[in-house]
Amino acid sequence: MTSRVGALALVLALALSATGRAAEPKFDGAAALKHVERLVAIGPRVAGTPGGQRARDYIVSEVKKVAGAQVQVKAFESDTPHGRMKMANVVAVLPGRRPDVVMLAGHYDTKLFKEFRFVGANDGGSSAALLLELARRLGAGPRDYTYWLVWFDGEEARVSWTERDSLYGSRRLAAELAQANKLPRAMILVDMIGDRDLNIRRESHSAAWLNDIIWEAAARLGYGRHFLRETMPVEDDHVPFLKLGVPAALVIDFDFPPWHTADDTLDKVSAQSLAVVGEVLLEALPSVELYLSRTTGGTR
């Protein structure tokens, strides 16, 4: 049986030989930053609030502009420390030649703070915006695998982070997909990726082969200075899927001093950082598809 390292080396070799050089994907960081601006203009976007609803409406309206995208709003209710609350995940389906699914995801809610006005430009805004531009880019061409772009609601804890008070949207969707036997073949989660001083470490719970592919893509594009070799554990929306056996990776810059403060504002987010992450993901996805096809046959 081919080892994971051997299979990954084969996939990377095939991906490079297909073009003779690294691919040159184009991701519009300025367009992604415009989405951040519009989300921040809404104000706080806490799950279960009018601000959260307005953010969801904006995401849905933008996804509907993507050619071939099928948009679903998956409403649900969750028990929280503040009682039972209504939330909703947004799922955009971009059908491919095969039904096997690669999921790209992030959260669009912001954390509840009563002491100050928290607009979450990076924490909530950057991930939602990056996914919108990824949807536009992926919708522009033919696809082998089917892509789901998912905006999770309720990632943030209402009070303090526990297994029951956090990850409301991802826990709900993972359970629903598992029950329907429709879990994705792989998942890449983005969070807090707009920081002007971009330093992304390898998240240690993530699937090693997915991390390898993403970091190799960053190196090929000359972005190794932003994708560091150090590791750190972060619990985020990928965890419910990892627990169900889905290979998942988290791309996050957790070294962000304004995290969960009133200073997480638009001026802390960079179009260049958004472009770096977007280009790396677009560069990595063909290798992800090849790895899945070569090691699993590509069929669930």
mmCIF file of C-alpha atoms in Angstrom:
data_model
loop_
_atom_site.group_PDB
_atom_site.id
_atom_site.type_symbol
_atom_site.label_atom_id
_atom_site.label_comp_id
_atom_site.label_asym_id
_atom_site.label_seq_id
_atom_site.Cartn_x
_atom_site.Cartn_y
_atom_site.Cartn_z
ATOM 1 C CA MET A 1 0.000 0.000 0.000
ATOM 2 C CA THR A 2 1.308 3.468 -0.876
ATOM 3 C CA SER A 3 2.330 5.505 2.173
ATOM 4 C CA ARG A 4 0.722 8.895 2.825
ATOM 5 C CA VAL A 5 4.021 10.645 2.105
ATOM 6 C CA GLY A 6 4.503 8.675 -1.100
ATOM 7 C CA ALA A 7 0.953 9.359 -2.264
ATOM 8 C CA LEU A 8 1.325 13.065 -1.554
ATOM 9 C CA ALA A 9 4.627 13.220 -3.460
ATOM 10 C CA LEU A 10 2.955 11.538 -6.430
ATOM 11 C CA VAL A 11 0.048 13.976 -6.367
ATOM 12 C CA LEU A 12 2.322 17.015 -6.215
ATOM 13 C CA ALA A 13 4.448 15.670 -9.062
ATOM 14 C CA LEU A 14 1.363 15.096 -11.201
ATOM 15 C CA ALA A 15 0.002 18.554 -10.428
ATOM 16 C CA LEU A 16 3.241 20.239 -11.462
ATOM 17 C CA SER A 17 3.864 18.103 -14.530
ATOM 18 C CA ALA A 18 0.380 18.878 -15.837
ATOM 19 C CA THR A 19 1.407 22.471 -16.494
ATOM 20 C CA GLY A 20 5.189 22.305 -16.385
ATOM 21 C CA ARG A 21 5.131 24.939 -13.648
ATOM 22 C CA ALA A 22 3.044 26.064 -10.706
ATOM 23 C CA ALA A 23 -0.417 27.268 -11.629
ATOM 24 C CA GLU A 24 -1.212 30.976 -11.609
ATOM 25 C CA PRO A 25 -4.637 31.332 -9.999
ATOM 26 C CA LYS A 26 -6.112 34.790 -9.727
ATOM 27 C CA PHE A 27 -7.918 35.800 -6.571
ATOM 28 C CA ASP A 28 -9.203 39.358 -6.260
ATOM 29 C CA GLY A 29 -8.189 40.491 -2.790
ATOM 30 C CA ALA A 30 -9.652 43.946 -3.365
ATOM 31 C CA ALA A 31 -13.046 42.445 -4.189
ATOM 32 C CA ALA A 32 -12.873 40.315 -1.039
ATOM 33 C CA LEU A 33 -12.028 43.408 1.010
ATOM 34 C CA LYS A 34 -15.129 45.132 -0.402
ATOM 35 C CA HIS A 35 -17.201 42.291 1.055
ATOM 36 C CA VAL A 36 -15.497 42.810 4.424
ATOM 37 C CA GLU A 37 -16.382 46.514 4.241
ATOM 38 C CA ARG A 38 -20.041 45.778 3.573
ATOM 39 C CA LEU A 39 -20.253 43.227 6.359
ATOM 40 C CA VAL A 40 -18.557 45.570 8.842
ATOM 41 C CA ALA A 41 -20.986 48.334 7.823
ATOM 42 C CA ILE A 42 -23.804 46.133 9.138
ATOM 43 C CA GLY A 43 -22.208 46.285 12.573
ATOM 44 C CA PRO A 44 -22.223 43.411 15.080
ATOM 45 C CA ARG A 45 -23.461 40.210 13.423
ATOM 46 C CA VAL A 46 -24.198 38.032 16.426
ATOM 47 C CA ALA A 47 -26.024 34.753 15.807
ATOM 48 C CA GLY A 48 -29.750 35.064 16.346
ATOM 49 C CA THR A 49 -29.836 38.870 16.005
ATOM 50 C CA PRO A 50 -31.030 41.228 13.253
ATOM 51 C CA GLY A 51 -27.390 41.978 12.434
ATOM 52 C CA GLY A 52 -26.758 38.293 11.878
ATOM 53 C CA GLN A 53 -29.812 38.107 9.631
ATOM 54 C CA ARG A 54 -28.627 41.077 7.561
ATOM 55 C CA ALA A 55 -25.200 39.481 7.125
ATOM 56 C CA ARG A 56 -26.855 36.247 6.021
ATOM 57 C CA ASP A 57 -29.069 38.103 3.549
ATOM 58 C CA TYR A 58 -26.000 39.801 2.092
ATOM 59 C CA ILE A 59 -24.140 36.510 1.686
ATOM 60 C CA VAL A 60 -27.122 34.857 0.010
ATOM 61 C CA SER A 61 -27.640 37.791 -2.359
ATOM 62 C CA GLU A 62 -23.966 37.708 -3.413
ATOM 63 C CA VAL A 63 -23.856 33.932 -3.867
ATOM 64 C CA LYS A 64 -26.905 34.109 -6.138
ATOM 65 C CA LYS A 65 -24.768 36.136 -8.557
ATOM 66 C CA VAL A 66 -22.387 33.182 -8.995
ATOM 67 C CA ALA A 67 -23.065 31.206 -12.161
ATOM 68 C CA GLY A 68 -24.419 27.750 -11.432
ATOM 69 C CA ALA A 69 -24.475 28.152 -7.656
ATOM 70 C CA GLN A 70 -27.301 26.501 -5.739
ATOM 71 C CA VAL A 71 -27.918 28.363 -2.473
ATOM 72 C CA GLN A 72 -29.440 26.793 0.600
ATOM 73 C CA VAL A 73 -30.220 28.467 3.926
ATOM 74 C CA LYS A 74 -30.319 25.767 6.586
ATOM 75 C CA ALA A 75 -32.187 27.179 9.574
ATOM 76 C CA PHE A 76 -32.003 25.487 12.964
ATOM 77 C CA GLU A 77 -32.472 26.178 16.663
ATOM 78 C CA SER A 78 -29.925 25.619 19.414
ATOM 79 C CA ASP A 79 -30.000 25.657 23.194
ATOM 80 C CA THR A 80 -27.593 28.323 24.446
ATOM 81 C CA PRO A 81 -26.788 29.895 27.828
ATOM 82 C CA HIS A 82 -29.245 32.621 26.765
ATOM 83 C CA GLY A 83 -32.037 30.214 25.902
ATOM 84 C CA ARG A 84 -33.091 28.584 22.666
ATOM 85 C CA MET A 85 -32.007 30.643 19.661
ATOM 86 C CA LYS A 86 -32.648 30.595 15.929
ATOM 87 C CA MET A 87 -29.573 30.361 13.676
ATOM 88 C CA ALA A 88 -28.863 29.402 10.073
ATOM 89 C CA ASN A 89 -25.983 28.075 8.010
ATOM 90 C CA VAL A 90 -25.626 29.129 4.381
ATOM 91 C CA VAL A 91 -24.530 26.466 1.875
ATOM 92 C CA ALA A 92 -23.606 27.215 -1.731
ATOM 93 C CA VAL A 93 -23.321 24.142 -3.959
ATOM 94 C CA LEU A 94 -21.192 24.306 -7.106
ATOM 95 C CA PRO A 95 -21.886 21.021 -8.922
ATOM 96 C CA GLY A 96 -18.947 19.240 -10.546
ATOM 97 C CA ARG A 97 -18.547 16.315 -12.903
ATOM 98 C CA ARG A 98 -18.684 13.943 -9.959
ATOM 99 C CA PRO A 99 -20.812 14.059 -6.798
ATOM 100 C CA ASP A 100 -17.866 13.791 -4.368
ATOM 101 C CA VAL A 101 -17.707 16.947 -2.260
ATOM 102 C CA VAL A 102 -14.856 19.187 -1.157
ATOM 103 C CA MET A 103 -16.060 21.684 1.454
ATOM 104 C CA LEU A 104 -14.644 25.178 1.903
ATOM 105 C CA ALA A 105 -15.998 26.844 5.015
ATOM 106 C CA GLY A 106 -15.812 29.680 7.508
ATOM 107 C CA HIS A 107 -18.082 31.481 9.966
ATOM 108 C CA TYR A 108 -19.961 34.740 9.458
ATOM 109 C CA ASP A 109 -21.161 35.505 12.988
ATOM 110 C CA THR A 110 -19.392 37.815 15.425
ATOM 111 C CA LYS A 111 -18.973 37.309 19.142
ATOM 112 C CA LEU A 112 -21.450 38.894 21.554
ATOM 113 C CA PHE A 113 -19.999 41.692 23.672
ATOM 114 C CA LYS A 114 -22.112 43.975 25.825
ATOM 115 C CA GLU A 115 -19.180 46.118 27.000
ATOM 116 C CA PHE A 116 -18.250 47.472 23.559
ATOM 117 C CA ARG A 117 -19.290 47.438 19.909
ATOM 118 C CA PHE A 118 -17.591 44.507 18.211
ATOM 119 C CA VAL A 119 -17.690 44.520 14.392
ATOM 120 C CA GLY A 120 -15.325 41.589 13.813
ATOM 121 C CA ALA A 121 -13.651 42.755 10.610
ATOM 122 C CA ASN A 122 -11.131 39.916 10.767
ATOM 123 C CA ASP A 123 -12.916 37.509 13.110
ATOM 124 C CA GLY A 124 -16.024 36.738 11.131
ATOM 125 C CA GLY A 125 -15.684 39.275 8.344
ATOM 126 C CA SER A 126 -12.559 38.016 6.601
ATOM 127 C CA SER A 127 -13.648 34.383 6.380
ATOM 128 C CA ALA A 128 -17.117 35.256 5.087
ATOM 129 C CA ALA A 129 -15.646 37.622 2.492
ATOM 130 C CA LEU A 130 -12.952 35.214 1.321
ATOM 131 C CA LEU A 131 -15.560 32.513 0.707
ATOM 132 C CA LEU A 132 -17.659 34.906 -1.373
ATOM 133 C CA GLU A 133 -14.735 35.657 -3.672
ATOM 134 C CA LEU A 134 -13.778 31.959 -3.783
ATOM 135 C CA ALA A 135 -17.325 31.134 -4.861
ATOM 136 C CA ARG A 136 -17.093 33.644 -7.703
ATOM 137 C CA ARG A 137 -13.709 32.299 -8.789
ATOM 138 C CA LEU A 138 -14.679 28.614 -8.599
ATOM 139 C CA GLY A 139 -17.983 29.291 -10.328
ATOM 140 C CA ALA A 140 -16.155 30.694 -13.349
ATOM 141 C CA GLY A 141 -14.868 27.369 -14.660
ATOM 142 C CA PRO A 142 -15.602 23.646 -14.978
ATOM 143 C CA ARG A 143 -15.081 21.538 -11.864
ATOM 144 C CA ASP A 144 -14.275 17.870 -11.393
ATOM 145 C CA TYR A 145 -15.377 17.605 -7.756
ATOM 146 C CA THR A 146 -18.513 19.244 -6.402
ATOM 147 C CA TYR A 147 -17.750 22.163 -4.078
ATOM 148 C CA TRP A 148 -19.746 23.229 -1.071
ATOM 149 C CA LEU A 149 -18.991 26.679 0.271
ATOM 150 C CA VAL A 150 -20.383 26.932 3.768
ATOM 151 C CA TRP A 151 -20.878 29.965 5.986
ATOM 152 C CA PHE A 152 -21.388 28.704 9.549
ATOM 153 C CA ASP A 153 -23.539 30.559 12.043
ATOM 154 C CA GLY A 154 -22.897 30.432 15.778
ATOM 155 C CA GLU A 155 -19.187 29.642 15.775
ATOM 156 C CA GLU A 156 -18.639 32.004 18.669
ATOM 157 C CA ALA A 157 -19.475 31.122 22.264
ATOM 158 C CA ARG A 158 -22.344 33.091 23.757
ATOM 159 C CA VAL A 159 -20.604 33.252 27.154
ATOM 160 C CA SER A 160 -17.445 31.135 27.422
ATOM 161 C CA TRP A 161 -16.042 28.433 25.139
ATOM 162 C CA THR A 162 -17.264 24.937 25.995
ATOM 163 C CA GLU A 163 -18.327 21.908 23.967
ATOM 164 C CA ARG A 164 -21.947 23.036 24.304
ATOM 165 C CA ASP A 165 -21.403 26.778 23.983
ATOM 166 C CA SER A 166 -19.527 27.067 20.669
ATOM 167 C CA LEU A 167 -19.531 25.763 17.094
ATOM 168 C CA TYR A 168 -23.336 25.669 16.920
ATOM 169 C CA GLY A 169 -23.560 25.751 13.146
ATOM 170 C CA SER A 170 -20.784 23.301 12.359
ATOM 171 C CA ARG A 171 -21.942 20.818 14.985
ATOM 172 C CA ARG A 172 -25.432 20.934 13.520
ATOM 173 C CA LEU A 173 -24.386 20.556 9.871
ATOM 174 C CA ALA A 174 -21.869 17.790 10.590
ATOM 175 C CA ALA A 175 -24.525 15.788 12.433
ATOM 176 C CA GLU A 176 -27.071 16.303 9.642
ATOM 177 C CA LEU A 177 -24.634 15.229 6.924
ATOM 178 C CA ALA A 178 -23.488 12.200 8.905
ATOM 179 C CA GLN A 179 -27.071 11.075 9.416
ATOM 180 C CA ALA A 180 -27.733 11.434 5.677
ATOM 181 C CA ASN A 181 -24.412 9.740 4.783
ATOM 182 C CA LYS A 182 -23.388 12.869 2.835
ATOM 183 C CA LEU A 183 -20.209 13.934 4.611
ATOM 184 C CA PRO A 184 -17.645 15.680 2.385
ATOM 185 C CA ARG A 185 -14.505 13.940 1.183
ATOM 186 C CA ALA A 186 -12.386 16.764 2.601
ATOM 187 C CA MET A 187 -12.854 20.129 4.290
ATOM 188 C CA ILE A 188 -10.768 23.301 4.424
ATOM 189 C CA LEU A 189 -11.811 25.876 7.024
ATOM 190 C CA VAL A 190 -10.664 29.497 7.025
ATOM 191 C CA ASP A 191 -10.834 31.889 9.960
ATOM 192 C CA MET A 192 -9.129 35.211 10.741
ATOM 193 C CA ILE A 193 -7.142 35.289 7.509
ATOM 194 C CA GLY A 194 -7.283 39.031 6.768
ATOM 195 C CA ASP A 195 -4.650 40.204 9.261
ATOM 196 C CA ARG A 196 -2.266 42.723 7.677
ATOM 197 C CA ASP A 197 0.611 40.968 9.453
ATOM 198 C CA LEU A 198 -0.218 37.515 8.088
ATOM 199 C CA ASN A 199 1.410 34.601 9.951
ATOM 200 C CA ILE A 200 -0.418 31.290 9.564
ATOM 201 C CA ARG A 201 0.800 28.309 11.576
ATOM 202 C CA ARG A 202 -0.061 24.672 10.882
ATOM 203 C CA GLU A 203 -3.046 23.723 13.028
ATOM 204 C CA SER A 204 -2.020 20.530 14.809
ATOM 205 C CA HIS A 205 -5.416 18.766 14.857
ATOM 206 C CA SER A 206 -5.793 19.123 11.076
ATOM 207 C CA ALA A 207 -5.254 16.259 8.626
ATOM 208 C CA ALA A 208 -1.508 16.154 7.945
ATOM 209 C CA TRP A 209 -1.850 15.503 4.213
ATOM 210 C CA LEU A 210 -4.157 18.495 3.762
ATOM 211 C CA ASN A 211 -1.741 20.726 5.661
ATOM 212 C CA ASP A 212 1.102 19.394 3.491
ATOM 213 C CA ILE A 213 -0.739 20.234 0.268
ATOM 214 C CA ILE A 214 -1.691 23.741 1.436
ATOM 215 C CA TRP A 215 1.809 24.568 2.670
ATOM 216 C CA GLU A 216 3.416 23.198 -0.504
ATOM 217 C CA ALA A 217 1.056 25.383 -2.552
ATOM 218 C CA ALA A 218 2.073 28.427 -0.505
ATOM 219 C CA ALA A 219 5.749 27.626 -1.085
ATOM 220 C CA ARG A 220 5.247 27.275 -4.854
ATOM 221 C CA LEU A 221 3.579 30.679 -4.990
ATOM 222 C CA GLY A 222 6.342 32.307 -2.947
ATOM 223 C CA TYR A 223 4.188 32.810 0.151
ATOM 224 C CA GLY A 224 6.201 30.635 2.513
ATOM 225 C CA ARG A 225 6.886 33.642 4.749
ATOM 226 C CA HIS A 226 3.162 33.779 5.544
ATOM 227 C CA PHE A 227 2.660 30.020 6.019
ATOM 228 C CA LEU A 228 4.951 29.107 8.894
ATOM 229 C CA ARG A 229 6.177 25.643 9.836
ATOM 230 C CA GLU A 230 5.382 25.996 13.533
ATOM 231 C CA THR A 231 2.281 24.198 14.795
ATOM 232 C CA MET A 232 -0.413 25.143 17.259
ATOM 233 C CA PRO A 233 -3.749 23.592 18.278
ATOM 234 C CA VAL A 234 -6.923 25.603 17.631
ATOM 235 C CA GLU A 235 -10.468 24.371 18.214
ATOM 236 C CA ASP A 236 -12.729 25.670 15.453
ATOM 237 C CA ASP A 237 -15.503 24.645 13.058
ATOM 238 C CA HIS A 238 -13.399 21.836 11.551
ATOM 239 C CA VAL A 239 -13.470 19.822 14.795
ATOM 240 C CA PRO A 240 -17.022 18.380 14.456
ATOM 241 C CA PHE A 241 -16.035 17.072 11.026
ATOM 242 C CA LEU A 242 -12.711 15.664 12.219
ATOM 243 C CA LYS A 243 -14.596 13.762 14.921
ATOM 244 C CA LEU A 244 -16.678 12.122 12.176
ATOM 245 C CA GLY A 245 -13.622 11.059 10.203
ATOM 246 C CA VAL A 246 -13.600 13.816 7.587
ATOM 247 C CA PRO A 247 -10.062 14.956 6.653
ATOM 248 C CA ALA A 248 -10.115 18.637 7.552
ATOM 249 C CA ALA A 249 -7.636 21.489 7.819
ATOM 250 C CA LEU A 250 -7.893 24.887 9.482
ATOM 251 C CA VAL A 251 -6.158 27.899 7.940
ATOM 252 C CA ILE A 252 -6.018 30.571 10.642
ATOM 253 C CA ASP A 253 -3.774 33.403 11.789
ATOM 254 C CA PHE A 254 -4.353 33.197 15.520
ATOM 255 C CA ASP A 255 -1.569 35.688 16.240
ATOM 256 C CA PHE A 256 -3.918 38.666 16.046
ATOM 257 C CA PRO A 257 -3.642 41.129 18.970
ATOM 258 C CA PRO A 258 -7.061 42.814 18.317
ATOM 259 C CA TRP A 259 -8.820 39.419 18.634
ATOM 260 C CA HIS A 260 -12.101 39.835 20.521
ATOM 261 C CA THR A 261 -11.524 43.531 21.169
ATOM 262 C CA ALA A 262 -13.132 46.719 19.872
ATOM 263 C CA ASP A 263 -10.020 47.189 17.710
ATOM 264 C CA ASP A 264 -10.892 44.352 15.300
ATOM 265 C CA THR A 265 -11.832 46.966 12.713
ATOM 266 C CA LEU A 266 -11.573 47.372 8.956
ATOM 267 C CA ASP A 267 -8.138 49.014 9.069
ATOM 268 C CA LYS A 268 -6.675 45.782 10.470
ATOM 269 C CA VAL A 269 -7.647 43.815 7.337
ATOM 270 C CA SER A 270 -5.584 43.765 4.156
ATOM 271 C CA ALA A 271 -6.593 43.001 0.575
ATOM 272 C CA GLN A 272 -3.109 41.563 0.105
ATOM 273 C CA SER A 273 -3.558 39.068 2.953
ATOM 274 C CA LEU A 274 -6.927 38.012 1.581
ATOM 275 C CA ALA A 275 -5.344 37.560 -1.854
ATOM 276 C CA VAL A 276 -2.491 35.470 -0.447
ATOM 277 C CA VAL A 277 -4.841 33.017 1.250
ATOM 278 C CA GLY A 278 -7.238 32.918 -1.691
ATOM 279 C CA GLU A 279 -4.464 32.226 -4.183
ATOM 280 C CA VAL A 280 -2.962 29.513 -1.991
ATOM 281 C CA LEU A 281 -6.298 27.718 -1.705
ATOM 282 C CA LEU A 282 -6.945 27.913 -5.442
ATOM 283 C CA GLU A 283 -3.460 26.557 -6.050
ATOM 284 C CA ALA A 284 -3.980 23.745 -3.530
ATOM 285 C CA LEU A 285 -7.402 22.498 -4.648
ATOM 286 C CA PRO A 286 -6.288 20.579 -7.761
ATOM 287 C CA SER A 287 -3.785 18.675 -5.611
ATOM 288 C CA VAL A 288 -6.485 17.970 -3.037
ATOM 289 C CA GLU A 289 -8.675 16.481 -5.776
ATOM 290 C CA LEU A 290 -5.786 14.409 -7.143
ATOM 291 C CA TYR A 291 -4.917 13.110 -3.687
ATOM 292 C CA LEU A 292 -8.505 12.085 -3.026
ATOM 293 C CA SER A 293 -8.791 10.388 -6.417
ATOM 294 C CA ARG A 294 -5.481 8.543 -6.130
ATOM 295 C CA THR A 295 -5.848 7.381 -2.539
ATOM 296 C CA THR A 296 -9.574 6.727 -2.176
ATOM 297 C CA GLY A 297 -10.805 6.227 -5.699
ATOM 298 C CA GLY A 298 -12.735 9.477 -5.337
ATOM 299 C CA THR A 299 -16.034 7.808 -4.490
ATOM 300 C CA ARG A 300 -17.685 7.650 -1.107
#
